Amino acid sequence: MTKRGMTAEDLYQLKYASDPQLSPDGRTVVYVETSIDEEHAYRNHLYVRELAAAEPRALTTGAVRDTYPRWSPDGSQLSFVSKRSGTSQVWLMDATGGEPRQLTFCKAGASTPIWSPDGRYIAFSALLDRGETFHDREGEGEKKATAPKVIHVERMKYKSDDHGYLYEKTRQLALVDVQSGEITALTDGPYHHTVGSWSPDGQWLAITANRTENPDMQHSLDVYLIPIAGGEWKKLTSSNGTFFYPTWSADGKKLAYIGSVSETYLNATQKKVWVYDLESGQQTCVTADWDVQIGDSTIGDVRSPGHPNPGAVWTEDGSALYVIVSERGNSGIYRVSLGGEATRIVGGNRNVYGFTFHEQQQTVIAAISDPLIPGDLYQIDLTTGAERRLTELNRDFFADVELSVPEEIEFTAQDGWNVHGWILKPVGYQPGEKYPLVLQIHGGPHSMYGNTFFHEFQLLAAKGYAVLYTNPRGSFGYGERFMQACCGDYGGKDYLDLMSAVDYACAQFDFVDESRLGVAGGSYGGLMTNWIVGQTNRFKAGVTDRSICNWMSFYGVSDIGYYFSAEEIQANPFTNPEKMWHHSPIRLVANMETPLLIMHGEQDHRCPIDQAEQLYITLKHQGKAPVSFVRFPGASHELSRSGDPEQRVLRLQYTADWFATYMEPKVPSLQQ
């Protein structure tokens, strides 16, 4: 049977599994299946799979978004987060199914439910406005609500690309009684708090928070212990770094967390595993000698970012921890002893983005993607190493679709550093034919391309393009020195890495048509696309998404601008404006002759749309042509990953059409 290539509209057909959670007895896993329905709306449904059974069973169905399932300690109930009432709230249901019961009614919603060890309470978090309490209920006062006449802002961090305009809202924590629904507040004040985990005896809750004197300027994130019965908090870290996901050892004597200590870099420091001994008060970095990134740093465009991170998961005897590690375009699961010895448990050329572990059953359930699989669940037997695939969500769809398999490449940049990446041949590739090539540049810059599914790349391959994607200096996965090498040097050696990648592809692969090159990227990738077309006319077309063009203005309009610029550009507008201007692509507009498509979300708080507006107007005013500007109303910085599905499809269509206009690909015959 002749297969067809990927289309933009195929986004509506793709599914993936995430957030697996094993039951207390280790015999059943609950997980989230994400899809897009006939109305082009996201749907999240909960499924359970008894590991001895042949098929999973749906727990929730219909026009709902149900996420974050968590078992009660006795395995009889499941808590989860759902928007079925209008805002995200905590719900409960019987583990065998049935009608769910709403547990929280917080005005702005609730999230991250964590069961107490005795099953009596659930800790959760909620955004509260100034003067608001957990007892202000969802929907109250909505009929009388009107747009405010004025908003008085006093904080620097008053907006977020994740949550929009926060103004005076802060994330607070509370307990809810599972039976009565009574809520007890645990935190307050002008600080954000994130729930972590309960101590085994149920007496303490480990959380993270920035409770420094000036959270706008001091960007540390500390680990605290809150006594459930009331009393003085215990602060475990020293406000000299950022720490996340605290987890208790089974005996309650130690706490593990992921994070980094750094006075120089906030974003460009690798995360490591730390253990705090509660008896001695000693904090130890157990991966201090391991030059890798703890956690999944892989960039993809099918699964939305922000999947629940299991953190460091303890073995029952407290001698070791299981963690996800990112290295050389792959992410896998490692067992790390308290002495720092690391053993890979789940590896290969793929992307592990979540897992759950059960010691007695010696079982890991991992959520895994690779270049041909958007995201499925696998069971790994830790005794034998045997692996079994539990889901195959896109089997029927892919039966009719031809995918391109990436080829791994490694080359030497101009100054001798090694750079790693991949190239996709066009779908329907024929030896002896010449094909246009698109260089794709990831965002971050501290993230990494890797062995994961990428819908956009497969679409371009189906349209007749070779696709080149690499991890230039600044990327995770190749050690901390490599990751920090772009700081203060945006458009320097990272630019040369990208150009070396193109030189390598043109020299190494005879199917690449050197006269038909395109370049595209989003966020940092958009910045570098802007920079590249200001440095060279080598490319026939460029597509820049949610980009930065002017570091001077970015400083004041981005939700992270004032501190991100200081770290990444190592300058600010007052002490070194010349350096900020030097690294701004808008400075190079006079050199820009490449046809450029500019796309941006109107509600992007990370790289606000003024960046696109400046570039577009300047190019137009200077008579640079052709340039086109596409705006996406309501879209945030996550447009291409978790944005409105129809906008995501339109974005892909605009991208493909722009390259087709200026690069004339030969569409494979199988698509006719």
XYZ file of C-alpha atoms in Angstrom:
672
model
C 0.000 0.000 0.000
C 1.330 3.466 -0.918
C 1.663 5.727 2.091
C 1.345 9.503 2.145
C 3.478 12.120 3.800
C 2.629 14.104 6.934
C 0.324 17.137 6.639
C -0.232 20.114 8.923
C -3.787 18.930 9.627
C -2.447 15.594 10.878
C -1.793 17.389 14.155
C -5.477 16.783 14.900
C -4.923 13.007 14.721
C -1.880 12.671 16.980
C -2.194 11.301 20.531
C 0.227 10.768 23.379
C 0.323 9.265 26.875
C 1.818 11.029 29.889
C 2.093 11.179 33.693
C 1.972 7.424 34.459
C 1.302 6.560 38.116
C 1.537 3.027 39.521
C -1.010 1.965 42.130
C 0.185 1.291 45.699
C 0.270 -2.460 44.986
C 2.196 -1.884 41.729
C -0.252 -3.874 39.623
C -2.153 -1.070 37.863
C -1.065 2.133 36.152
C -3.200 5.235 35.623
C -2.162 7.750 32.984
C -3.333 10.669 30.847
C -4.122 10.302 27.150
C -4.094 13.601 25.239
C -5.829 14.069 21.891
C -7.601 16.714 19.805
C -11.305 16.165 19.133
C -13.513 16.826 16.098
C -14.046 20.419 17.269
C -10.271 20.897 17.254
C -10.173 21.205 21.041
C -7.705 19.456 23.368
C -8.996 16.551 25.396
C -7.281 14.810 28.316
C -8.743 11.551 29.535
C -7.670 9.246 32.350
C -7.000 5.603 31.555
C -6.102 2.668 33.797
C -4.265 -0.454 32.739
C -3.893 -3.516 34.902
C -0.441 -4.741 33.965
C -1.710 -8.300 33.699
C -4.556 -7.231 31.399
C -4.425 -6.919 27.631
C -6.047 -3.511 27.183
C -6.431 -0.224 29.094
C -9.775 1.075 30.276
C -11.033 4.671 30.077
C -11.913 6.232 33.426
C -13.053 9.577 32.018
C -14.502 10.493 28.642
C -16.186 13.368 26.836
C -15.369 17.045 26.432
C -13.060 17.271 29.452
C -9.440 17.982 30.309
C -8.540 15.659 33.190
C -4.889 15.578 34.306
C -2.562 14.885 37.252
C -4.060 11.571 38.485
C -2.811 10.423 41.904
C -3.690 7.270 43.875
C -4.895 7.423 47.449
C -2.530 5.536 49.788
C -4.900 2.545 49.995
C -5.439 2.502 46.216
C -9.219 2.894 46.477
C -9.493 6.446 45.098
C -7.915 8.729 42.552
C -7.529 12.466 42.807
C -7.082 14.445 39.624
C -7.238 17.988 38.256
C -10.074 18.867 35.890
C -11.543 21.925 34.179
C -14.973 20.322 33.938
C -16.437 22.951 36.285
C -14.893 25.849 34.348
C -11.562 26.287 36.133
C -8.970 23.697 37.137
C -10.063 22.097 40.405
C -9.211 18.987 42.404
C -11.667 16.115 41.920
C -12.006 12.632 43.416
C -13.287 9.397 41.955
C -13.397 5.728 42.832
C -10.388 3.907 41.368
C -12.747 1.529 39.573
C -14.560 4.436 37.880
C -17.891 6.135 38.392
C -19.043 9.706 38.837
C -16.267 12.036 40.133
C -16.756 14.416 43.062
C -15.425 17.990 43.085
C -13.236 18.601 46.134
C -12.025 22.206 45.704
C -13.905 25.303 44.548
C -11.125 27.910 44.558
C -11.921 31.085 42.678
C -8.880 30.940 40.355
C -8.616 27.142 40.373
C -6.490 24.567 42.197
C -3.697 22.214 41.141
C -0.992 19.686 42.146
C -2.936 17.531 44.646
C -0.732 15.404 46.943
C -2.248 12.815 49.300
C -1.266 12.616 52.964
C 0.136 9.202 53.971
C -3.024 8.368 55.968
C -5.324 9.395 53.107
C -7.225 11.953 55.224
C -5.969 15.094 53.501
C -4.800 16.378 50.156
C -2.326 19.225 49.906
C -2.805 21.467 46.875
C -1.897 24.874 45.479
C -3.974 27.800 44.212
C -3.415 31.330 42.950
C -4.907 33.854 45.367
C -5.333 37.560 44.815
C -4.482 40.032 47.536
C -7.115 39.737 50.273
C -8.518 36.542 48.778
C -8.759 33.260 50.719
C -9.197 29.598 49.833
C -12.845 29.993 50.832
C -13.629 32.464 48.042
C -15.445 30.080 45.769
C -15.318 29.499 42.046
C -17.913 31.585 40.180
C -18.846 33.848 43.104
C -19.453 37.451 42.089
C -18.947 36.779 38.404
C -22.250 38.388 37.352
C -21.309 41.668 38.998
C -17.675 41.614 37.896
C -16.592 44.404 35.570
C -13.258 45.310 34.024
C -11.182 47.320 36.498
C -10.787 51.024 35.772
C -7.193 50.980 36.931
C -4.568 48.395 37.870
C -1.826 49.501 40.236
C 1.376 47.456 39.721
C 4.160 47.480 42.307
C 5.946 44.197 41.572
C 8.391 43.487 38.749
C 7.147 39.928 38.307
C 3.552 40.914 37.657
C 3.061 38.781 34.532
C 3.999 35.317 33.378
C 3.827 33.549 30.039
C 2.421 30.535 31.912
C -0.327 32.351 33.818
C -0.828 35.707 32.085
C -1.133 38.855 34.183
C -0.654 37.926 37.831
C -0.568 41.452 39.254
C -0.887 40.769 43.006
C -1.716 37.044 42.798
C 0.562 34.582 44.604
C 0.571 30.780 44.668
C -0.425 29.534 48.115
C -0.775 26.057 49.632
C -3.560 24.468 51.668
C -4.918 21.165 52.959
C -8.378 19.901 52.138
C -10.099 17.257 54.259
C -11.089 14.488 51.848
C -14.320 13.681 53.712
C -15.590 17.071 54.856
C -14.029 19.351 52.245
C -12.779 21.663 55.011
C -9.752 23.698 53.903
C -6.808 24.759 56.076
C -4.380 27.320 54.663
C -0.689 26.467 55.037
C 0.995 29.531 53.495
C 0.371 33.220 52.966
C 2.269 36.409 52.244
C 3.658 37.998 49.048
C 5.451 34.842 47.913
C 4.866 31.952 45.527
C 4.935 28.433 47.011
C 5.088 25.038 45.295
C 3.943 21.817 46.941
C 6.484 18.985 47.111
C 5.798 15.864 49.180
C 4.627 14.624 52.582
C 6.923 13.105 55.163
C 6.208 9.375 55.706
C 4.765 10.080 59.160
C 2.487 12.791 57.760
C 3.818 15.441 60.136
C 5.656 17.618 57.614
C 5.156 18.914 54.104
C 8.238 19.649 51.997
C 7.736 22.629 49.684
C 9.787 25.092 47.643
C 9.461 28.869 47.700
C 11.287 32.130 47.184
C 10.683 33.940 50.472
C 13.687 36.235 50.213
C 13.436 39.912 51.114
C 12.985 40.921 47.451
C 11.822 38.011 45.266
C 11.830 40.252 42.192
C 15.585 40.644 42.460
C 16.660 37.513 44.337
C 15.872 34.517 42.136
C 16.689 31.696 44.523
C 14.226 28.902 45.256
C 14.563 27.252 48.664
C 13.320 24.017 50.252
C 11.215 24.407 53.388
C 9.533 21.955 55.758
C 6.103 23.015 57.045
C 4.825 21.355 60.258
C 1.255 20.246 59.589
C 0.221 20.789 63.217
C 1.533 24.350 63.115
C 4.725 25.907 64.361
C 8.039 27.094 62.971
C 9.081 26.219 59.445
C 12.470 24.654 58.729
C 14.524 26.143 55.901
C 16.935 23.571 54.455
C 18.741 25.545 51.725
C 20.632 28.817 51.832
C 19.070 31.049 49.130
C 22.083 30.481 46.919
C 20.468 28.521 44.094
C 17.243 27.019 42.776
C 15.854 23.724 44.099
C 12.778 21.753 43.020
C 10.756 18.551 43.605
C 11.662 17.602 47.212
C 11.023 13.904 47.953
C 11.344 11.996 51.254
C 13.193 8.768 51.857
C 10.993 5.942 53.177
C 12.425 6.223 56.708
C 11.830 9.979 56.804
C 15.466 10.727 57.615
C 16.524 12.261 54.311
C 15.152 14.535 51.647
C 16.227 14.587 47.997
C 15.733 17.452 45.550
C 16.846 18.592 42.109
C 18.605 21.904 41.646
C 21.747 23.940 41.357
C 23.865 26.300 43.419
C 25.013 29.284 41.392
C 25.834 32.910 42.010
C 26.578 33.522 38.316
C 24.014 31.695 36.193
C 20.329 31.123 36.893
C 19.366 29.383 33.644
C 22.780 28.235 32.395
C 23.674 25.921 35.279
C 23.048 22.188 35.080
C 20.591 20.752 37.568
C 21.963 18.112 39.924
C 20.669 15.721 42.608
C 20.998 16.841 46.238
C 20.325 14.955 49.462
C 19.707 16.593 52.834
C 20.288 14.539 55.973
C 17.676 15.734 58.466
C 19.562 14.341 61.466
C 22.953 15.902 60.749
C 21.748 18.934 58.755
C 24.258 18.121 56.020
C 23.458 18.790 52.353
C 25.315 16.706 49.748
C 25.313 16.915 45.968
C 25.360 13.243 44.951
C 25.951 14.028 41.243
C 28.643 16.653 41.801
C 31.161 14.808 39.615
C 28.695 13.974 36.829
C 28.634 16.544 34.020
C 25.039 15.973 32.858
C 21.666 17.688 33.113
C 19.207 16.086 35.547
C 15.712 16.144 34.038
C 14.290 16.020 30.529
C 15.467 18.961 28.409
C 14.303 17.673 25.013
C 12.423 20.002 22.672
C 9.392 18.653 20.781
C 6.205 20.078 19.276
C 3.521 17.457 19.960
C 3.589 17.170 23.736
C 3.128 20.395 25.656
C 5.913 21.296 28.095
C 5.564 21.182 31.849
C 4.754 17.503 32.382
C 4.824 16.593 36.081
C 8.413 15.829 36.998
C 8.821 12.884 39.412
C 12.043 14.442 40.710
C 14.412 12.039 42.415
C 12.543 8.834 43.354
C 13.960 6.909 46.332
C 14.585 3.194 46.556
C 12.892 1.667 49.597
C 16.134 1.161 51.502
C 17.210 4.758 50.885
C 20.488 3.801 49.232
C 19.783 5.201 45.775
C 17.524 7.407 43.658
C 15.976 7.124 40.187
C 16.160 10.237 37.976
C 15.774 11.308 34.345
C 19.023 12.463 32.740
C 19.521 14.392 29.466
C 22.662 13.737 27.438
C 23.586 13.970 23.751
C 20.035 14.312 22.462
C 18.650 11.471 24.581
C 16.940 11.359 27.945
C 16.853 8.174 30.004
C 16.410 6.894 33.545
C 19.418 6.326 35.814
C 19.800 4.792 39.235
C 22.147 7.002 41.274
C 23.596 5.781 44.587
C 24.163 8.189 47.476
C 27.855 7.773 46.727
C 27.329 9.119 43.208
C 27.548 5.886 41.215
C 25.168 6.055 38.231
C 23.677 3.077 36.367
C 21.465 3.507 33.322
C 18.123 1.709 33.679
C 16.237 2.942 30.612
C 18.259 4.274 27.703
C 18.556 4.185 23.935
C 18.050 6.779 21.222
C 14.821 8.190 22.604
C 13.218 10.655 24.950
C 11.968 9.533 28.388
C 9.732 12.352 29.635
C 8.117 10.737 32.673
C 8.162 7.602 34.816
C 6.778 5.856 37.895
C 8.584 3.215 39.954
C 7.454 0.392 42.257
C 10.112 -1.319 44.356
C 8.276 -4.490 45.396
C 7.175 -5.265 41.849
C 10.594 -4.188 40.490
C 8.725 -2.291 37.791
C 9.206 1.028 36.021
C 6.529 2.478 33.753
C 8.126 5.072 31.470
C 6.569 7.590 29.092
C 8.757 7.509 25.982
C 8.953 9.223 22.609
C 11.323 8.716 19.707
C 11.499 10.219 16.179
C 8.685 7.917 15.028
C 6.554 7.772 18.212
C 4.830 10.860 19.704
C 4.553 9.292 23.175
C 3.647 5.885 24.585
C 4.056 3.910 27.818
C 6.540 1.086 28.342
C 6.962 -1.341 31.235
C 10.529 -2.203 32.282
C 11.234 -5.200 34.529
C 14.171 -4.138 36.716
C 15.041 -7.747 37.522
C 15.448 -8.954 33.941
C 15.698 -5.693 32.013
C 12.843 -6.864 29.773
C 10.773 -4.117 28.201
C 7.127 -4.263 27.118
C 5.158 -1.644 25.226
C 1.854 -0.911 26.961
C 0.285 1.578 24.532
C 0.451 2.219 20.799
C -1.826 5.221 20.515
C -1.013 6.199 16.918
C -0.731 2.722 15.365
C -3.768 3.016 13.088
C -2.949 6.557 12.000
C 0.686 5.815 11.146
C -0.323 2.782 9.100
C -1.043 5.212 6.249
C 1.724 7.777 6.834
C 5.334 7.686 5.634
C 7.809 9.102 8.163
C 11.415 10.089 7.590
C 14.011 8.479 9.879
C 16.683 10.948 11.085
C 20.379 10.294 10.535
C 22.666 11.267 13.398
C 25.585 13.549 12.510
C 28.569 15.009 14.326
C 30.982 17.532 12.909
C 33.740 19.931 13.899
C 32.926 23.629 14.189
C 35.296 26.306 12.944
C 37.182 26.527 16.232
C 37.484 22.754 16.711
C 34.554 22.112 19.052
C 32.397 19.087 18.235
C 28.731 19.738 17.449
C 26.018 17.085 17.320
C 22.756 16.909 15.376
C 20.525 15.123 12.882
C 19.355 15.344 9.279
C 16.069 14.117 7.813
C 15.890 13.074 4.194
C 12.770 14.140 2.299
C 9.958 11.618 2.284
C 10.109 9.800 -1.063
C 13.832 10.483 -1.332
C 15.381 9.279 -4.589
C 19.176 8.811 -4.939
C 20.667 11.269 -7.389
C 17.983 13.903 -6.814
C 18.762 17.318 -5.292
C 16.562 18.675 -2.504
C 16.261 22.015 -0.684
C 17.333 22.027 2.967
C 15.846 23.835 5.979
C 18.059 24.568 8.996
C 15.923 24.446 12.173
C 17.180 26.188 15.352
C 15.777 25.339 18.794
C 14.739 27.755 21.506
C 16.102 28.153 24.988
C 18.923 28.464 24.219
C 19.449 26.011 27.089
C 17.423 23.072 25.798
C 18.232 20.415 23.219
C 16.980 18.789 20.079
C 16.954 15.048 20.412
C 15.509 11.681 19.550
C 11.879 12.647 19.946
C 8.920 13.096 17.630
C 8.728 16.414 15.758
C 5.596 16.996 13.680
C 6.948 20.125 11.952
C 10.094 18.330 10.777
C 8.063 15.432 9.388
C 5.761 17.907 7.610
C 8.717 19.627 5.922
C 10.195 16.256 4.952
C 6.845 15.328 3.407
C 6.896 18.604 1.455
C 10.190 17.665 -0.184
C 12.761 19.269 2.134
C 15.767 17.863 3.914
C 15.696 19.081 7.528
C 18.884 19.837 9.461
C 18.673 20.299 13.239
C 21.611 20.533 15.625
C 22.565 21.451 19.174
C 24.886 24.472 18.955
C 26.755 25.969 21.881
C 24.310 26.790 24.652
C 22.417 23.498 24.379
C 21.909 21.087 27.246
C 23.261 17.560 26.956
C 26.965 18.173 26.301
C 28.294 19.389 29.636
C 28.113 22.639 31.525
C 31.017 24.337 29.713
C 29.290 23.752 26.363
C 25.971 25.021 27.730
C 27.431 28.236 29.147
C 29.556 28.977 26.071
C 26.876 31.138 24.435
C 26.397 33.429 27.436
C 27.627 36.892 26.535
C 28.310 35.662 22.989
C 24.897 35.367 21.295
C 25.541 35.488 17.556
C 29.200 34.552 18.041
C 30.375 30.954 18.303
C 26.774 29.688 18.359
C 26.277 31.321 14.947
C 29.457 29.703 13.672
C 28.249 26.321 14.970
C 25.065 26.699 12.929
C 26.940 27.748 9.806
C 29.371 24.853 10.280
C 26.348 22.533 10.380
C 25.165 23.853 7.022
C 28.676 23.568 5.556
C 28.900 19.981 6.786
C 25.514 19.001 5.364
C 26.270 20.540 1.977
C 29.636 18.773 1.784
C 28.576 15.424 3.242
C 25.192 14.795 1.625
C 25.027 14.945 -2.151
C 21.231 15.250 -2.096
C 21.404 18.752 -0.533
C 20.907 21.556 -3.045
C 23.259 24.244 -1.782
C 21.416 26.876 -3.848
C 18.121 26.272 -2.004
C 18.644 26.726 1.733
C 16.082 27.896 4.284
C 16.328 28.748 7.981
C 13.692 28.706 10.733
C 13.458 28.850 14.496
C 11.419 29.998 17.469
C 12.312 32.056 20.555
C 16.134 31.864 20.720
C 15.850 30.028 17.391
C 13.913 33.024 16.052
C 16.566 35.384 17.382
C 19.244 33.375 15.591
C 17.173 33.275 12.397
C 17.027 37.086 12.536
C 20.763 37.207 13.218
C 21.611 34.816 10.381
C 19.685 36.739 7.708
C 21.460 39.871 8.928
C 24.861 38.208 8.507
C 24.494 36.363 5.205
C 22.349 36.160 2.057
C 23.078 32.458 1.769
C 19.488 31.443 2.572
C 16.629 31.738 0.106
C 13.968 32.158 2.806
C 13.627 32.513 6.572
C 10.796 31.948 9.056
C 11.189 33.584 12.483
C 8.769 32.646 15.278
C 8.169 34.429 18.625
C 11.625 35.935 18.266
C 13.790 38.598 19.848
C 15.193 41.385 17.686
C 16.104 44.102 20.212
C 17.676 43.293 23.588
C 17.308 46.916 24.711
C 13.500 46.782 24.635
C 13.266 43.075 25.567
C 14.807 44.023 28.930
C 11.668 45.886 29.992
C 8.794 44.068 28.275
C 9.508 40.349 28.792
C 8.352 38.557 31.943
C 11.992 37.519 32.441
C 13.779 40.269 30.504
C 15.476 42.233 33.243
C 17.320 39.241 34.691
C 17.549 37.022 31.595
C 19.404 39.751 29.694
C 21.875 40.224 32.520
C 22.786 36.525 32.495
C 22.567 35.654 28.822
C 23.877 38.861 27.218
C 25.847 39.848 30.324
C 24.796 43.463 29.965
C 21.937 45.813 30.760
C 20.748 49.060 29.105
C 22.402 51.265 31.720
C 25.889 49.895 32.281
C 26.594 48.493 28.827
C 23.956 49.509 26.248
C 26.505 49.107 23.453
C 26.776 45.371 24.128
C 23.009 44.910 24.173
C 22.727 46.747 20.865
C 25.618 44.756 19.385
C 23.760 41.473 19.998
C 20.426 42.814 18.658
C 19.516 41.569 15.157
C 17.563 44.750 14.429
C 20.945 46.471 14.209
C 21.581 44.423 11.054
C 18.399 45.309 9.138
C 20.355 47.153 6.444
C 21.985 43.816 5.537
C 18.755 41.770 5.433
C 17.843 40.680 1.911
C 16.422 37.209 2.678
C 12.618 36.882 2.295
C 11.438 36.729 5.913
C 8.155 35.524 7.403
C 7.624 36.880 10.927
C 5.091 35.048 13.137
C 4.188 35.918 16.719
C 1.515 35.380 19.375
C -0.203 38.525 20.604
C -0.244 37.358 24.246
C 3.383 36.234 24.328
C 4.836 37.518 27.603
C 8.173 35.740 27.211
C 9.160 37.358 23.905
C 6.446 40.016 23.587
C 5.022 40.876 20.194
C 6.709 44.278 20.178
C 9.826 42.369 19.092
C 8.069 41.199 15.914
C 6.503 44.611 15.369
C 9.848 46.393 15.558
C 11.470 44.025 13.088
C 8.560 44.117 10.659
C 8.148 47.898 10.639
C 11.893 48.494 10.352
C 12.206 46.087 7.427
C 9.209 47.677 5.715
C 10.415 51.214 6.393
C 13.837 50.379 4.997
C 12.208 49.010 1.844
C 13.328 45.469 2.534
C 11.227 42.994 0.634
C 9.676 40.615 0.785
C 8.670 40.491 4.438
C 5.362 39.297 5.858
C 3.933 39.498 9.394
C 1.452 36.950 10.807
C -0.108 37.645 14.215
C -1.933 35.041 16.314
C -4.544 36.671 18.611
C -4.588 35.238 22.136
C -1.506 33.068 21.586
C 1.266 32.848 24.184
C 4.916 31.858 23.771
C 3.763 28.218 23.712
C 1.840 28.674 20.440
C 3.663 25.909 18.530
C 3.487 23.352 21.364
C 0.359 23.829 23.456
C -1.403 26.676 21.667
C -4.808 26.612 20.024
C -4.747 23.606 17.647
C -6.164 25.539 14.709
C -3.563 28.280 15.177
C -0.844 25.631 15.321
C -2.022 24.169 12.013
C -2.211 27.633 10.423
C 1.318 28.390 11.615
C 2.602 25.198 9.953
C 0.751 26.009 6.736
C 2.210 29.512 6.631
C 5.683 28.055 7.198
C 5.362 25.475 4.433
C 3.859 27.983 1.990
C 6.599 30.533 2.626
C 9.365 28.048 1.943
C 7.519 26.720 -1.113
C 7.291 30.244 -2.539
C 11.026 30.874 -2.390
C 12.630 27.415 -2.465
C 10.523 25.433 -4.957
C 10.676 21.951 -3.421
C 9.930 18.905 -5.505
C 6.936 17.354 -3.776
C 7.316 13.547 -3.518
C 5.039 11.650 -5.886
C 3.501 9.660 -3.009
C 1.714 12.837 -1.900
C 0.003 13.368 -5.238
